Structures are given as C-alpha cells and as structure tokens.
Coordinates of C-alpha atoms in Angstrom, one line a residue:
M10 CA -5.0 11.9 8.7
C11 CA -1.8 11.3 6.7
G12 CA 1.4 9.4 6.9
I13 CA 4.7 10.8 8.1
T14 CA 8.3 9.7 7.8
G15 CA 11.8 11.0 8.1
W16 CA 15.5 10.6 8.8
V17 CA 17.8 12.5 11.0
S18 CA 21.6 11.8 10.5
Y19 CA 24.2 13.9 12.2
G20 CA 27.0 12.1 10.3
R21 CA 26.0 12.5 6.7
D22 CA 24.5 15.0 4.3
L23 CA 20.9 14.0 3.7
R24 CA 20.4 16.4 0.8
S25 CA 21.9 13.6 -1.3
E26 CA 19.4 11.0 0.1
K27 CA 16.3 12.3 -1.6
A28 CA 15.7 9.0 -3.4
T29 CA 15.6 7.1 -0.1
L30 CA 13.3 9.7 1.4
Q31 CA 11.0 9.3 -1.6
A32 CA 11.0 5.6 -1.2
M33 CA 10.1 5.8 2.5
T34 CA 7.3 8.3 1.7
D35 CA 6.0 6.2 -1.2
T36 CA 5.2 3.3 1.2
M37 CA 2.4 5.4 2.7
D38 CA 0.6 6.5 -0.5
K39 CA -2.6 4.9 0.7
R40 CA -2.5 6.7 4.0
G41 CA -2.3 10.0 2.1
P42 CA -3.8 9.8 -1.4
D43 CA -4.3 13.5 -1.9
D44 CA -0.9 15.0 -1.8
E45 CA 2.8 14.4 -1.0
G46 CA 5.7 16.6 0.1
L47 CA 9.4 16.2 0.8
W48 CA 11.8 18.4 2.7
T49 CA 15.6 17.9 3.1
S50 CA 18.4 19.7 4.8
Q51 CA 22.0 18.6 5.7
H52 CA 21.0 16.5 8.7
A53 CA 17.2 16.1 8.5
A54 CA 14.8 14.8 5.8
L55 CA 11.0 14.8 6.2
G56 CA 8.4 13.1 4.1
H57 CA 4.6 13.4 4.1
R58 CA 1.6 11.9 2.4
R59 CA -1.7 13.8 2.9
L60 CA -5.3 12.8 3.4
A61 CA -7.0 16.2 3.2
I62 CA -9.5 16.7 6.0
I63 CA -9.1 20.3 7.3
D64 CA -8.2 23.3 5.0
I65 CA -8.0 21.2 1.9
P66 CA -6.2 23.8 -0.3
G67 CA -3.9 25.2 2.4
G68 CA -2.6 22.2 4.4
H69 CA 0.3 21.0 2.3
Q70 CA 3.2 19.5 4.2
P71 CA 6.0 19.4 5.3
M72 CA 5.1 22.8 6.7
T73 CA 7.8 25.3 7.6
S74 CA 8.0 28.5 9.7
T75 CA 11.1 30.7 8.9
R76 CA 12.4 32.9 11.7
P77 CA 14.0 36.3 11.2
D78 CA 17.5 34.8 11.6
G79 CA 16.8 32.4 8.7
T80 CA 16.4 29.2 10.8
E81 CA 13.4 27.0 10.3
A82 CA 10.9 24.9 12.3
V83 CA 9.5 22.2 10.1
I84 CA 6.7 19.8 10.9
V85 CA 5.1 16.7 9.4
Y86 CA 1.9 15.9 11.1
S87 CA -0.7 13.1 11.1
G88 CA -4.1 13.1 12.8
E89 CA -6.4 15.9 14.1
T90 CA -6.1 18.5 16.9
Y91 CA -9.7 19.1 17.8
N92 CA -9.1 22.3 19.8
F93 CA -7.0 23.9 17.2
R94 CA -9.4 26.8 16.7
E95 CA -9.3 27.7 20.4
L96 CA -5.5 27.4 20.5
R97 CA -5.1 29.6 17.4
G98 CA -6.8 32.4 19.2
T99 CA -4.2 32.3 22.0
L100 CA -1.1 32.4 19.7
T101 CA 0.6 35.6 18.5
N102 CA 1.8 34.3 15.2
T103 CA 0.5 35.3 11.8
F104 CA -1.2 32.4 10.1
R105 CA -0.9 31.5 6.4
T106 CA -3.5 28.7 6.5
S107 CA -6.5 27.6 8.5
S108 CA -5.1 24.1 9.2
D109 CA -4.6 22.5 12.6
T110 CA -1.0 21.6 11.5
E111 CA 0.1 25.2 11.4
V112 CA -1.5 25.8 14.9
V113 CA 0.6 22.9 16.3
L114 CA 3.8 24.2 14.6
H115 CA 3.4 27.8 16.0
A116 CA 2.3 26.4 19.4
H117 CA 5.7 24.7 19.6
E118 CA 7.5 27.9 18.6
E119 CA 5.8 29.9 21.3
W120 CA 5.5 27.3 24.1
G121 CA 8.3 24.8 23.3
Q122 CA 7.9 21.1 24.0
G123 CA 5.1 21.8 26.5
A124 CA 2.8 22.7 23.6
V125 CA 1.8 19.1 23.3
E126 CA 0.1 19.3 26.7
Q127 CA -2.3 21.8 25.3
L128 CA -3.5 19.6 22.4
N129 CA -6.7 17.7 22.4
G130 CA -6.8 15.1 19.7
M131 CA -5.3 12.1 18.0
F132 CA -1.9 12.8 16.5
A133 CA 1.6 11.8 15.7
Y134 CA 4.1 14.3 14.4
A135 CA 7.7 15.1 14.0
L136 CA 9.1 18.6 14.4
W137 CA 12.7 19.6 13.3
D138 CA 14.3 22.8 14.6
S139 CA 17.2 23.8 12.4
R140 CA 18.4 26.3 15.0
T141 CA 19.1 23.6 17.6
E142 CA 19.3 20.7 15.2
E143 CA 16.8 18.8 17.4
L144 CA 13.9 16.6 16.3
L145 CA 10.8 15.9 18.4
L146 CA 8.7 12.8 17.8
V147 CA 5.3 13.3 19.5
R148 CA 2.4 10.9 20.0
D149 CA -1.1 11.4 21.4
R150 CA -2.0 10.4 24.9
L151 CA -3.8 7.1 24.1
G152 CA -1.8 6.1 21.1
V153 CA -4.6 6.5 18.6
K154 CA -2.1 7.5 15.8
P155 CA 1.0 5.4 15.3
L156 CA 4.6 6.5 15.3
Y157 CA 7.6 4.1 14.9
Y158 CA 11.3 4.8 15.1
L159 CA 14.6 3.1 14.7
E160 CA 17.7 4.5 16.5
T161 CA 20.8 4.5 14.2
E162 CA 24.5 5.1 14.9
D163 CA 24.1 8.8 14.3
G164 CA 20.4 9.7 14.5
V165 CA 17.0 8.1 13.9
V166 CA 14.7 6.9 11.1
F167 CA 10.9 7.1 11.8
G168 CA 7.5 6.6 10.2
S169 CA 3.8 6.2 10.7
E170 CA 4.2 2.5 9.9
P171 CA 7.1 0.0 10.0
K172 CA 7.1 -0.2 6.2
A173 CA 8.3 3.4 5.9
I174 CA 11.3 2.6 8.1
L175 CA 12.0 -0.7 6.3
A176 CA 12.3 1.2 3.1
N177 CA 15.5 2.8 4.5
P178 CA 18.7 0.7 3.9
L179 CA 19.6 1.2 7.6
A180 CA 16.6 -0.9 8.7
S181 CA 16.5 -4.7 9.0
R182 CA 13.6 -6.9 7.9
N183 CA 14.8 -9.5 10.4
V184 CA 12.6 -10.6 13.3
G185 CA 14.2 -12.1 16.3
I186 CA 12.7 -14.1 19.2
D187 CA 11.5 -11.0 21.0
G188 CA 9.8 -9.8 17.8
L189 CA 8.1 -13.2 17.4
R190 CA 6.9 -13.0 21.0
R191 CA 5.4 -9.6 20.3
L192 CA 3.8 -10.9 17.1
L193 CA 2.2 -13.9 18.7
G194 CA 1.4 -12.4 22.1
F195 CA -1.7 -10.2 22.4
V196 CA 0.0 -7.6 24.6
A197 CA 1.0 -4.1 23.5
D198 CA 4.6 -3.2 24.1
P199 CA 5.9 0.0 22.6
S200 CA 9.5 -1.0 23.2
N201 CA 9.1 -3.9 20.8
A202 CA 7.7 -3.2 17.3
V203 CA 8.4 -6.8 16.0
F204 CA 11.3 -5.9 13.7
D205 CA 14.8 -5.8 15.1
G206 CA 15.7 -2.6 16.8
M207 CA 12.3 -0.9 16.0
K208 CA 10.2 0.7 18.7
E209 CA 7.1 2.9 19.0
V210 CA 6.9 6.3 20.5
P211 CA 4.9 5.3 23.6
P212 CA 1.4 6.9 24.0
G213 CA 1.6 10.2 25.8
H214 CA 5.4 10.5 25.2
V215 CA 7.9 12.7 23.3
V216 CA 11.1 11.3 22.0
R217 CA 13.8 14.1 21.6
V218 CA 16.6 13.5 19.2
T219 CA 19.9 15.4 19.5
K220 CA 23.5 14.8 18.6
Q221 CA 23.9 13.3 22.0
G222 CA 21.2 10.7 21.4
L223 CA 17.6 10.0 22.1
Q224 CA 15.6 10.9 25.2
E225 CA 12.1 9.6 25.9
T226 CA 9.8 11.8 28.1
R227 CA 6.3 11.2 29.3
Y228 CA 4.0 14.2 29.1
W229 CA 0.8 12.4 30.1
G230 CA -0.4 9.3 31.9
L231 CA -3.3 8.0 33.8
D232 CA -3.3 9.2 37.4
D233 CA -5.5 8.1 40.3
H234 CA -7.0 11.3 41.7
E235 CA -9.7 11.2 44.4
H236 CA -13.2 11.2 42.9
T237 CA -15.4 13.5 44.9
D238 CA -18.5 13.7 42.6
D239 CA -21.6 11.8 43.6
L240 CA -23.2 9.3 41.2
D241 CA -25.7 11.7 39.7
T242 CA -23.0 14.3 39.1
T243 CA -20.7 11.7 37.6
I244 CA -23.4 10.6 35.1
A245 CA -24.1 14.2 34.2
T246 CA -20.3 14.9 33.8
V247 CA -19.9 11.9 31.5
R248 CA -22.7 13.1 29.3
E249 CA -21.2 16.6 29.2
L250 CA -17.9 15.2 28.2
L251 CA -19.5 13.0 25.5
N252 CA -21.4 16.0 24.1
D253 CA -18.3 18.1 23.9
T254 CA -16.1 15.4 22.5
A255 CA -18.7 14.5 19.8
S256 CA -19.1 18.1 18.8
R257 CA -15.3 18.6 18.4
Q258 CA -14.9 15.4 16.4
L259 CA -17.8 16.2 14.0
I260 CA -15.7 19.0 12.5
A261 CA -14.5 18.2 9.0
D262 CA -14.4 19.7 5.5
V263 CA -15.2 16.4 3.9
P264 CA -18.1 13.8 4.2
L265 CA -18.4 12.2 7.6
C266 CA -20.2 9.1 9.0
T267 CA -20.4 6.8 12.0
L268 CA -19.6 3.1 12.3
L269 CA -22.7 1.4 13.8
S270 CA -22.6 -2.1 15.3
G271 CA -25.8 -2.0 17.3
G272 CA -23.9 -2.2 20.6
L273 CA -24.2 0.5 23.3
D274 CA -20.9 2.2 22.3
S275 CA -21.4 2.8 18.6
S276 CA -25.2 3.4 19.1
A277 CA -24.6 6.1 21.7
L278 CA -22.0 7.7 19.4
T279 CA -24.3 7.6 16.4
A280 CA -27.2 9.1 18.5
L281 CA -25.0 11.9 19.8
A282 CA -23.8 12.7 16.2
A283 CA -27.4 12.6 14.9
Q284 CA -28.6 15.0 17.6
Q285 CA -25.8 17.5 17.0
L286 CA -26.0 17.3 13.2
S287 CA -29.7 17.9 13.4
A288 CA -29.4 20.8 15.7
A289 CA -26.8 22.4 13.4
G290 CA -29.1 21.9 10.4
K291 CA -26.7 19.5 8.7
G292 CA -29.2 16.7 8.0
A293 CA -29.2 13.1 9.0
V294 CA -26.2 11.2 10.3
R295 CA -24.8 8.7 7.8
S296 CA -24.0 5.3 9.3
F297 CA -22.5 2.0 8.2
A298 CA -22.5 -1.6 9.5
V299 CA -20.8 -4.8 8.5
D300 CA -22.7 -8.0 8.0
F301 CA -22.1 -11.4 6.3
V302 CA -24.2 -13.3 3.8
G303 CA -26.6 -15.5 5.7
Y304 CA -25.1 -14.5 9.1
A305 CA -28.4 -13.6 10.8
D306 CA -30.4 -16.5 9.4
N307 CA -27.8 -19.1 10.5
F308 CA -26.4 -17.5 13.6
V309 CA -25.3 -19.7 16.5
A310 CA -24.8 -18.2 19.9
D311 CA -21.3 -18.7 21.4
G312 CA -19.4 -17.6 24.5
L313 CA -18.8 -14.2 23.1
R314 CA -21.9 -13.4 21.0
D315 CA -25.5 -14.2 22.0
A316 CA -27.3 -12.5 19.0
P317 CA -26.4 -11.1 15.6
D318 CA -26.1 -7.3 15.3
T319 CA -28.6 -6.9 12.5
Q320 CA -31.8 -6.1 14.4
F321 CA -30.1 -3.8 16.9
V322 CA -28.5 -1.8 14.0
K323 CA -31.9 -1.4 12.4
D324 CA -33.4 -0.3 15.7
V325 CA -30.8 2.4 16.1
A326 CA -30.9 3.6 12.5
R327 CA -34.7 3.9 12.7
H328 CA -34.6 5.6 16.2
V329 CA -32.2 8.3 15.1
A330 CA -33.4 8.5 11.5
A331 CA -29.9 7.7 10.2
D332 CA -29.0 7.4 6.5
H333 CA -27.8 3.9 7.0
R334 CA -26.2 1.3 4.8
D335 CA -25.2 -2.4 5.5
I336 CA -22.0 -3.6 4.0
V337 CA -22.7 -7.4 3.4
L338 CA -19.7 -9.6 2.8
S339 CA -19.5 -13.0 1.3
N340 CA -17.0 -15.9 1.7
D341 CA -15.5 -15.0 -1.7
D342 CA -14.9 -11.4 -0.4
L343 CA -13.2 -12.6 2.7
L344 CA -11.1 -15.3 1.0
E345 CA -10.1 -13.2 -2.1
P346 CA -6.3 -13.4 -2.2
A347 CA -6.0 -9.7 -3.2
H348 CA -8.0 -8.6 -0.2
R349 CA -5.9 -10.8 2.2
A350 CA -2.7 -9.6 0.6
A351 CA -3.8 -5.9 1.0
V352 CA -4.6 -6.6 4.7
L353 CA -1.2 -8.2 5.3
A354 CA 0.6 -5.3 3.5
A355 CA -1.3 -2.8 5.6
R356 CA -0.6 -4.5 8.9
D357 CA 3.1 -5.1 8.1
Y358 CA 2.7 -8.4 10.0
P359 CA -0.1 -11.0 10.4
G360 CA -3.2 -10.0 12.4
L361 CA -6.7 -11.3 13.2
G362 CA -7.6 -13.1 10.0
D363 CA -11.2 -12.6 8.8
M364 CA -11.8 -9.9 11.4
D365 CA -9.1 -7.8 9.8
T366 CA -10.3 -8.6 6.3
S367 CA -13.9 -7.8 7.0
L368 CA -12.9 -4.5 8.7
Y369 CA -10.7 -3.6 5.7
L370 CA -13.6 -4.3 3.3
L371 CA -16.1 -2.4 5.5
F372 CA -13.7 0.6 5.4
K373 CA -13.2 0.3 1.7
A374 CA -17.0 0.5 1.1
V375 CA -17.4 3.4 3.6
R376 CA -14.6 5.3 1.8
E377 CA -16.7 5.4 -1.4
Q378 CA -19.1 7.8 0.4
S379 CA -17.2 9.3 3.4
T380 CA -13.7 10.4 4.2
V381 CA -14.1 10.5 8.0
A382 CA -15.8 7.9 10.3
L383 CA -16.5 8.0 14.0
S384 CA -16.0 4.7 15.9
G385 CA -17.0 3.5 19.3
E386 CA -13.6 2.0 20.0
S387 CA -12.3 2.1 23.6
A388 CA -15.6 2.5 25.4
D389 CA -15.2 -1.1 26.8
E390 CA -11.8 -0.3 28.1
V391 CA -12.9 3.0 29.6
F392 CA -16.2 2.0 31.1
G393 CA -15.6 -1.7 31.9
G394 CA -17.5 -3.4 29.2
Y395 CA -15.8 -6.7 28.7
A396 CA -17.0 -9.9 30.5
D397 CA -13.5 -10.2 32.0
F398 CA -14.2 -7.2 34.2
H399 CA -17.0 -9.0 35.8
D400 CA -15.7 -12.6 36.2
P401 CA -14.2 -13.1 39.7
K402 CA -11.9 -15.8 38.6
V403 CA -10.5 -13.7 35.8
V404 CA -10.1 -10.7 38.0
A405 CA -8.2 -12.7 40.5
A406 CA -5.9 -14.3 37.9
E407 CA -2.2 -13.3 38.1
T408 CA -2.0 -12.4 34.4
F409 CA -3.6 -10.1 31.8
P410 CA -7.4 -10.5 32.1
W411 CA -8.0 -11.2 28.4
L412 CA -5.5 -14.0 28.5
A413 CA -7.1 -15.4 31.7
G414 CA -10.5 -14.9 30.0
S415 CA -9.4 -17.0 27.0
M416 CA -8.3 -19.8 29.3
A417 CA -11.6 -19.5 31.2
Q418 CA -13.5 -20.1 28.0
G419 CA -11.7 -23.4 27.5
R420 CA -9.7 -22.5 24.4
D421 CA -7.4 -25.4 23.3
S422 CA -3.8 -24.7 24.2
T423 CA -2.6 -26.9 21.3
S424 CA 0.3 -25.1 19.6
P425 CA 1.2 -25.5 16.0
F426 CA 4.9 -24.7 16.7
S427 CA 7.6 -27.2 17.5
H428 CA 8.8 -27.9 21.0
D429 CA 12.1 -26.1 20.3
V430 CA 10.3 -23.0 19.1
Q431 CA 8.0 -23.1 22.0
R432 CA 10.9 -23.4 24.4
Q433 CA 12.7 -20.4 22.9
L434 CA 9.5 -18.4 22.9
D435 CA 8.7 -19.1 26.5
M436 CA 5.4 -17.3 26.1
E437 CA 4.4 -18.0 29.7
G438 CA 7.6 -16.2 31.0
Y439 CA 7.1 -13.4 28.4
Y440 CA 3.5 -12.8 29.6
D441 CA 4.5 -12.9 33.2
D442 CA 7.3 -10.4 32.6
Q443 CA 5.0 -8.0 30.7
Y444 CA 2.3 -8.3 33.4
R445 CA 4.7 -7.5 36.2
R446 CA 6.0 -4.4 34.3
A447 CA 2.5 -3.2 33.6
L448 CA 1.4 -3.6 37.3
A449 CA 4.4 -1.6 38.4
E450 CA 3.1 1.4 36.4
V451 CA -0.5 1.4 37.9
P452 CA -1.1 4.6 39.9
T453 CA -2.2 3.9 43.5
R454 CA -3.8 5.7 46.4
P455 CA -2.3 5.2 49.9
G456 CA -4.1 2.5 51.8
D457 CA -6.2 1.5 48.8
V458 CA -6.6 -2.3 48.8
G459 CA -9.2 -4.9 47.8
L460 CA -11.6 -4.9 44.9
E461 CA -11.3 -1.2 44.2
A462 CA -7.5 -1.3 43.8
R463 CA -7.7 -4.5 41.8
M464 CA -10.3 -3.1 39.4
R465 CA -8.1 0.0 38.9
Q466 CA -5.3 -2.4 37.9
I467 CA -7.6 -4.3 35.5
S468 CA -8.7 -1.0 33.9
Y469 CA -5.1 0.2 33.6
L470 CA -4.1 -3.1 31.9
Y471 CA -6.9 -2.8 29.4
L472 CA -6.2 0.8 28.6
T473 CA -2.5 0.5 28.2
R474 CA -1.8 -3.1 27.0
F475 CA -5.0 -4.1 25.2
L476 CA -6.6 -1.0 23.7
P477 CA -3.4 0.0 21.7
L478 CA -3.7 -3.3 19.8
L479 CA -7.2 -2.5 18.7
L480 CA -6.3 1.1 17.8
E481 CA -3.4 -0.2 15.7
R482 CA -5.7 -2.6 13.8
K483 CA -8.3 0.2 13.2
D484 CA -5.6 2.6 12.0
R485 CA -4.0 0.2 9.6
M486 CA -7.3 -1.1 8.1
S487 CA -8.7 2.4 7.7
M488 CA -5.6 4.1 6.4
A489 CA -5.1 1.3 3.8
V490 CA -8.1 2.8 2.0
G491 CA -7.5 6.5 2.9
L492 CA -10.3 6.7 5.6
E493 CA -9.8 8.7 8.8
V494 CA -11.4 7.0 11.7
R495 CA -11.9 9.1 14.9
V496 CA -12.4 7.6 18.3
P497 CA -14.3 10.0 20.6
F498 CA -14.2 7.6 23.6
C499 CA -10.4 8.1 23.6
D500 CA -10.7 11.8 24.5
H501 CA -8.2 12.0 27.3
R502 CA -10.5 14.1 29.5
L503 CA -13.2 11.4 29.4
V504 CA -10.7 8.6 29.9
Q505 CA -9.0 10.3 32.9
Y506 CA -12.4 11.2 34.5
V507 CA -13.9 7.7 34.3
F508 CA -10.6 6.0 35.3
G509 CA -10.8 7.8 38.6
T510 CA -14.4 6.9 39.3
P511 CA -15.2 4.1 41.9
W512 CA -15.8 0.7 40.5
A513 CA -19.1 0.7 42.3
F514 CA -20.2 3.6 40.1
K515 CA -19.2 1.8 36.9
T516 CA -21.4 -1.1 37.9
F517 CA -24.1 0.7 39.9
D518 CA -27.0 -0.9 38.0
G519 CA -25.5 -4.4 38.3
R520 CA -24.3 -4.4 34.7
E521 CA -21.3 -3.6 32.5
K522 CA -20.8 0.1 31.4
S523 CA -23.3 1.4 33.8
L524 CA -22.1 5.0 33.5
L525 CA -22.2 5.1 29.7
R526 CA -25.7 3.4 29.7
A527 CA -27.1 5.9 32.2
A528 CA -25.5 8.9 30.4
T529 CA -27.0 8.1 27.0
K530 CA -30.1 6.0 27.5
D531 CA -32.4 8.9 26.7
L532 CA -31.0 8.8 23.2
L533 CA -31.4 5.1 22.5
P534 CA -34.0 2.5 21.7
E535 CA -34.7 0.2 24.7
S536 CA -33.4 -2.9 22.9
V537 CA -29.9 -1.4 22.8
V538 CA -30.1 0.0 26.3
Q539 CA -30.7 -3.6 27.5
R540 CA -28.3 -5.3 25.1
V541 CA -25.4 -7.4 26.5
K542 CA -21.9 -6.6 25.2
S543 CA -21.1 -8.3 21.9
P544 CA -17.7 -8.0 20.2
Y545 CA -16.9 -7.2 16.6
P546 CA -18.5 -9.9 14.4
S547 CA -16.7 -12.8 12.8
T548 CA -18.1 -15.0 10.1
Q549 CA -19.6 -18.3 11.2
D550 CA -19.8 -19.8 7.7
P551 CA -18.5 -23.4 8.0
Q552 CA -17.2 -23.2 4.4
Y553 CA -14.8 -20.3 5.4
S554 CA -13.4 -22.5 8.2
K555 CA -13.1 -25.4 5.9
T556 CA -11.1 -23.4 3.3
I557 CA -8.7 -22.0 5.9
L558 CA -8.0 -25.4 7.4
Q559 CA -7.4 -26.7 3.8
E560 CA -4.9 -24.0 3.4
L561 CA -3.2 -25.0 6.6
G562 CA -3.1 -28.6 5.4
S563 CA -1.3 -27.4 2.2
V564 CA 1.2 -25.5 4.3
L565 CA 1.9 -28.6 6.4
D566 CA 2.4 -30.7 3.4
D567 CA 4.8 -28.3 1.7
S568 CA 8.3 -28.8 2.9
N569 CA 9.4 -25.6 1.2
A570 CA 6.8 -23.5 3.0
P571 CA 8.6 -20.6 4.7
I572 CA 7.1 -21.6 8.1
S573 CA 7.7 -25.3 7.8
A574 CA 10.8 -25.4 10.0
L575 CA 8.8 -23.9 12.9
L576 CA 5.9 -26.3 12.9
D577 CA 5.1 -29.4 14.9
R578 CA 3.2 -31.8 12.7
T579 CA 1.3 -33.4 15.6
G580 CA 0.2 -30.0 16.8
V581 CA -1.0 -28.9 13.3
E582 CA -2.8 -32.1 12.8
K583 CA -4.7 -31.6 16.0
I584 CA -5.8 -28.2 14.7
L585 CA -6.8 -29.7 11.4
G586 CA -8.9 -32.3 13.3
A587 CA -10.9 -29.6 15.1
Q588 CA -13.1 -28.7 12.1
D589 CA -15.9 -27.1 14.2
D590 CA -13.8 -25.2 16.7
P591 CA -13.6 -21.5 15.9
H592 CA -10.4 -21.3 18.0
A593 CA -8.8 -23.9 15.7
R594 CA -9.8 -21.8 12.7
H595 CA -8.1 -18.7 14.3
A596 CA -5.0 -20.7 15.0
A597 CA -5.0 -21.9 11.4
E598 CA -5.4 -18.3 10.1
R599 CA -2.4 -17.3 12.2
V600 CA -0.1 -20.0 10.8
V601 CA -1.3 -19.3 7.2
G602 CA -0.8 -15.6 7.7
I603 CA 2.8 -16.0 9.1
N604 CA 3.7 -18.3 6.3
S605 CA 2.6 -15.6 3.7
W606 CA 4.4 -12.9 5.7
L607 CA 7.7 -14.9 5.8
A608 CA 8.0 -14.7 2.1
D609 CA 9.3 -11.2 2.5
H610 CA 10.8 -11.3 6.0
T611 CA 13.4 -13.3 7.9
L612 CA 13.0 -14.9 11.3
S613 CA 16.1 -15.4 13.4
L614 CA 15.5 -17.9 16.2

C-alpha cells in the first residue's frame, strides 16, 4: 500500500534538501512500516514508505529506470494494480522485479501518460522524468488511494496525506473559512483539502507539473451509455464482474482476510472470497467483525439500525465456513486518550468520533493476523443501498440527499458555534454552491427526464461527493496500523456498468440493491438475503455519551480552550441538555475533536 511524498522545485537545488524530504517521508512511517527510500536530484526529490504486499524482496522504492542516454524515469507508488501480470506480458521492457510498481513504471515509458488508462486498481503515484523535467501525479478512478498537493512559486509539494506536505516549510498549518467549511461539511471537494492552498488530485485525474506550471487532466469519469442488456443478462454480468474482481483482489504475498458486518455487501464479498479460496485449495477465508461490549443485549432500534450485526455475522461465518473472529470493544477502548489521539493524528483533522476510533481499533486487531483486508465499501453507492435513494422527499430535495436525509430524520439543527462564525461559514450557501457544481457534471442522455434522470443524479452525487469521504476514512484508519484495505466494489468496470443500468433494474424486486442481491443470493444465508440495509455500528452505551458530554462541558467552561472563541454558550448548553440524543453526542464529539486539533493548527476566520 505505502505512502508517497515529494517535492519539485525548478528554482532551487533539492539535493541540499534531503533533511526536509526525510522529515516529509517520516510522517508516513505507519503507512509503510517495512521499508523506506529517498531519491533526490537537482529539481526533484521523492520519498517512499513501503508496506510490502507484492514481491516483498524486490519492490523497494523509489524505483528508477535508466535509459541509454543516462536520463531516468523515477516512480513512487502507493496501492495495487490488479492487472499488472497481464500488462507485463504486453510490455517489451526487461524486468528486474516481479512487482506491480515496475510494470506501471515501464508502462509509462512505453505508452506515455495514457498508460494510466490501462491500469485496473487502486493507486496513487508520482512519476518524474529527468529528460523532460516533468512530474506526473496520478490517482485512481474512484479515489480509493489519496494524493494531496500544494502548488508553490516554482513547483509543487505532494504526499499521500496532508501531514507529509505540512512537514515542508513551504506549507501552512493555517485553516481559513473555506477549509473550515470543508472540515464541517460532509461533502467531498478535491479542490479544498482543509489546509490553506492544499488540494487533492481528483479521482480519475492526472496533474502534470512542468516549469510552466500545473495542468490537471481527467482520464476517466462516469459516462451515461445506453444500457441494452435485459435484466437477466444484467444480473449475470454483475456476477461475472464480481467474480473477476474478487479473484484479482485476492492476490497477495501476505495473509489476507475480509471485513464482515453481516450486511449484504460484506457478506457477498466474504462468500465470493470463500468460494474462490476453496476452489484454489487455499483453505477457509479469514473474516473479522467489530462489536461492542453488551451491544447486542442492550440494543435499541433507531432510524438507521433495526438490529445488531451479531447474528447475521454468525450466520454468514457458519454458512461459508469462515475462520471468523469478533473484535469486541469496550468504553475504555473507545475513550482511551491514546487511541483518540492516534485517530486524530491519522486523520489530520477531526472525523466521526467513536466510529473512527472503533474502525481504527478493529483494523489494529486485524493487523495482528492479516496484512490485507477486503471491504464491502461503495456497494451502497453503486447499487443504491441507502434509504435516501428510496425516499421520495429526499430524492426531490434540492440538495445532497444525505443532507436532506439528515433533515428528514429530524436531527436538531442547533449549532455550537457563535452567530458570527455561522454567518462567516454560511453553510447553506456553501452546500448550495457545491450541489450546483456537482449537478453540472452529471452525464445526461438527450431527452432523458423524470425519475430515471433524477436517480442518475442521485447516484452520481453519492459516487463523487459522498463515497470519497468514506474511502478517505477507511484509508486513514487502516494505514495508521499498516493494513491494506481493498475495495472490490470500487472496480471501475463494475461501477460504470451498474451506473448505466436503469433505475428500474436496481429496484426490480421492490428493495434496495436488487442487482447485488440477485447476483449473489445463491452464496448467502436467507437471513442476510432478506436483511435491510444497516450502516456501520456505533456504540449505544449511555456512559460513552455521558463522558463525551462531560468533556464538552469542560471545554465550554475553559476560557483558554482553543475553540472557545468560536462557541455560542447557549448552543452548547442545548447540546449538553440533550443527554439521550445520539445526534447531540455526535455534535459534542465534533467540538471536542476540533478543540484537540486546534492545539496544533491555526484557524483564520
């Protein structure tokens, strides 16, 4: 998986900046615990931390290819290219390793920038060509792997995470009003990476860096092709794509497992993996699930979850004969200051409270037995699994459906922030602007109107403005413990095929995710086939909420708290008074998290 970083400067000699490059690379030691490498030249410096997955002895980076004229192509790469073996057979180069990184390097030498279009995988990489003195920053189609950059006066600084860029003295730890909007708003925006001047390479894009400046080019995006397959053929095609994707993503030279929640997505993936591993004579699939002390016994249904995961997980594990383990977390685990600090450090800015901490602890336990895990992330966005897809009021709302869905569930709009901060933020205007920009991107068919056109918009919004947030979270929490998490449902062939299918196909049985259910039901226990969508679990222990609200009270009473100047006492007191409201708890976690974060960062409002 790995972490990459680097610096291109056309106005200075970077051979004297090795200490800075080392500092940037050191920030990603957890992403790559197995190896590190640095490479410097006059105008380019590249750093790499390696998590060894493929070709463990031969995959050291930065990786170079020297031409007969003495010029070099140098790459630092993060992720996996699942079709590297097929691509290797089409290239004329002589290979020194069996790694996918070398295949990507030589593919660019033979095919130029268009090489990225041949790659199937999750990846982010930087490639420097000393002959042309150009740098390419490349990111996979769905944005599974992160890649951030900061344009400078004479080049660029980049990294897998903001912290790598912030280790360079040219970067600012300041966060302005736009950055705070991005931090508080649950909408992905690659042009705004929270910190002043910092951006992401957008999914499916290449950023080309030359002496003349930076140029951003899209090499892939969702298109709206006419779907001519009938329903039976569509279901069969989805199954074929899932089989092929699973087989590609089960390749690893290290122990591998699946993340099993008992929902349709992760269960289908676990069943596919079990089937293929068994056929290959590789034994039972290893699976892991997260749980909380007393969660099943004291569970209370809410608007998002109608049953705990436990029984469904057991049903699947038994059905596919998985080697399964539950990771059971306590309040002490979730509230441990060291765990919360590790999560904040991994994220670079506050996230989702206990749902981040529990994911981090799950991954930490998984890493003790496996280096690679397969996750069901993105199936809801691809197949239409969220309740928002099926709520007419939410579908009709002129905003992002997950925001409209929150309002439909009656979440309290009480803000902990002062009226002045709220006025400067203007979150309503921010959301409206982001929504209009996103709608303008949606591919359309001539004369296509009504429900079909609207559902295509909803799908596009989820895939491009919501899914990246979940992928970011999964990347940070997994890489914080050196675990590679693969997401087969993000295979671009599957995403593109299903995006083009009629909405009537996606709901042909009157339920959510009809195509996925039909394509995999033969692999699953009936309890899971019939289960209603349930999101990632969050602890319901009242003592956890009580502790978080107590922390918020302490922040409110501390006039020296970093966040104190931003708060409205009346708004915070309303949150403190809503002891039994889970949304109040989440609001409290957000304030407490930002307060901790501001100890090392500066807000400029």
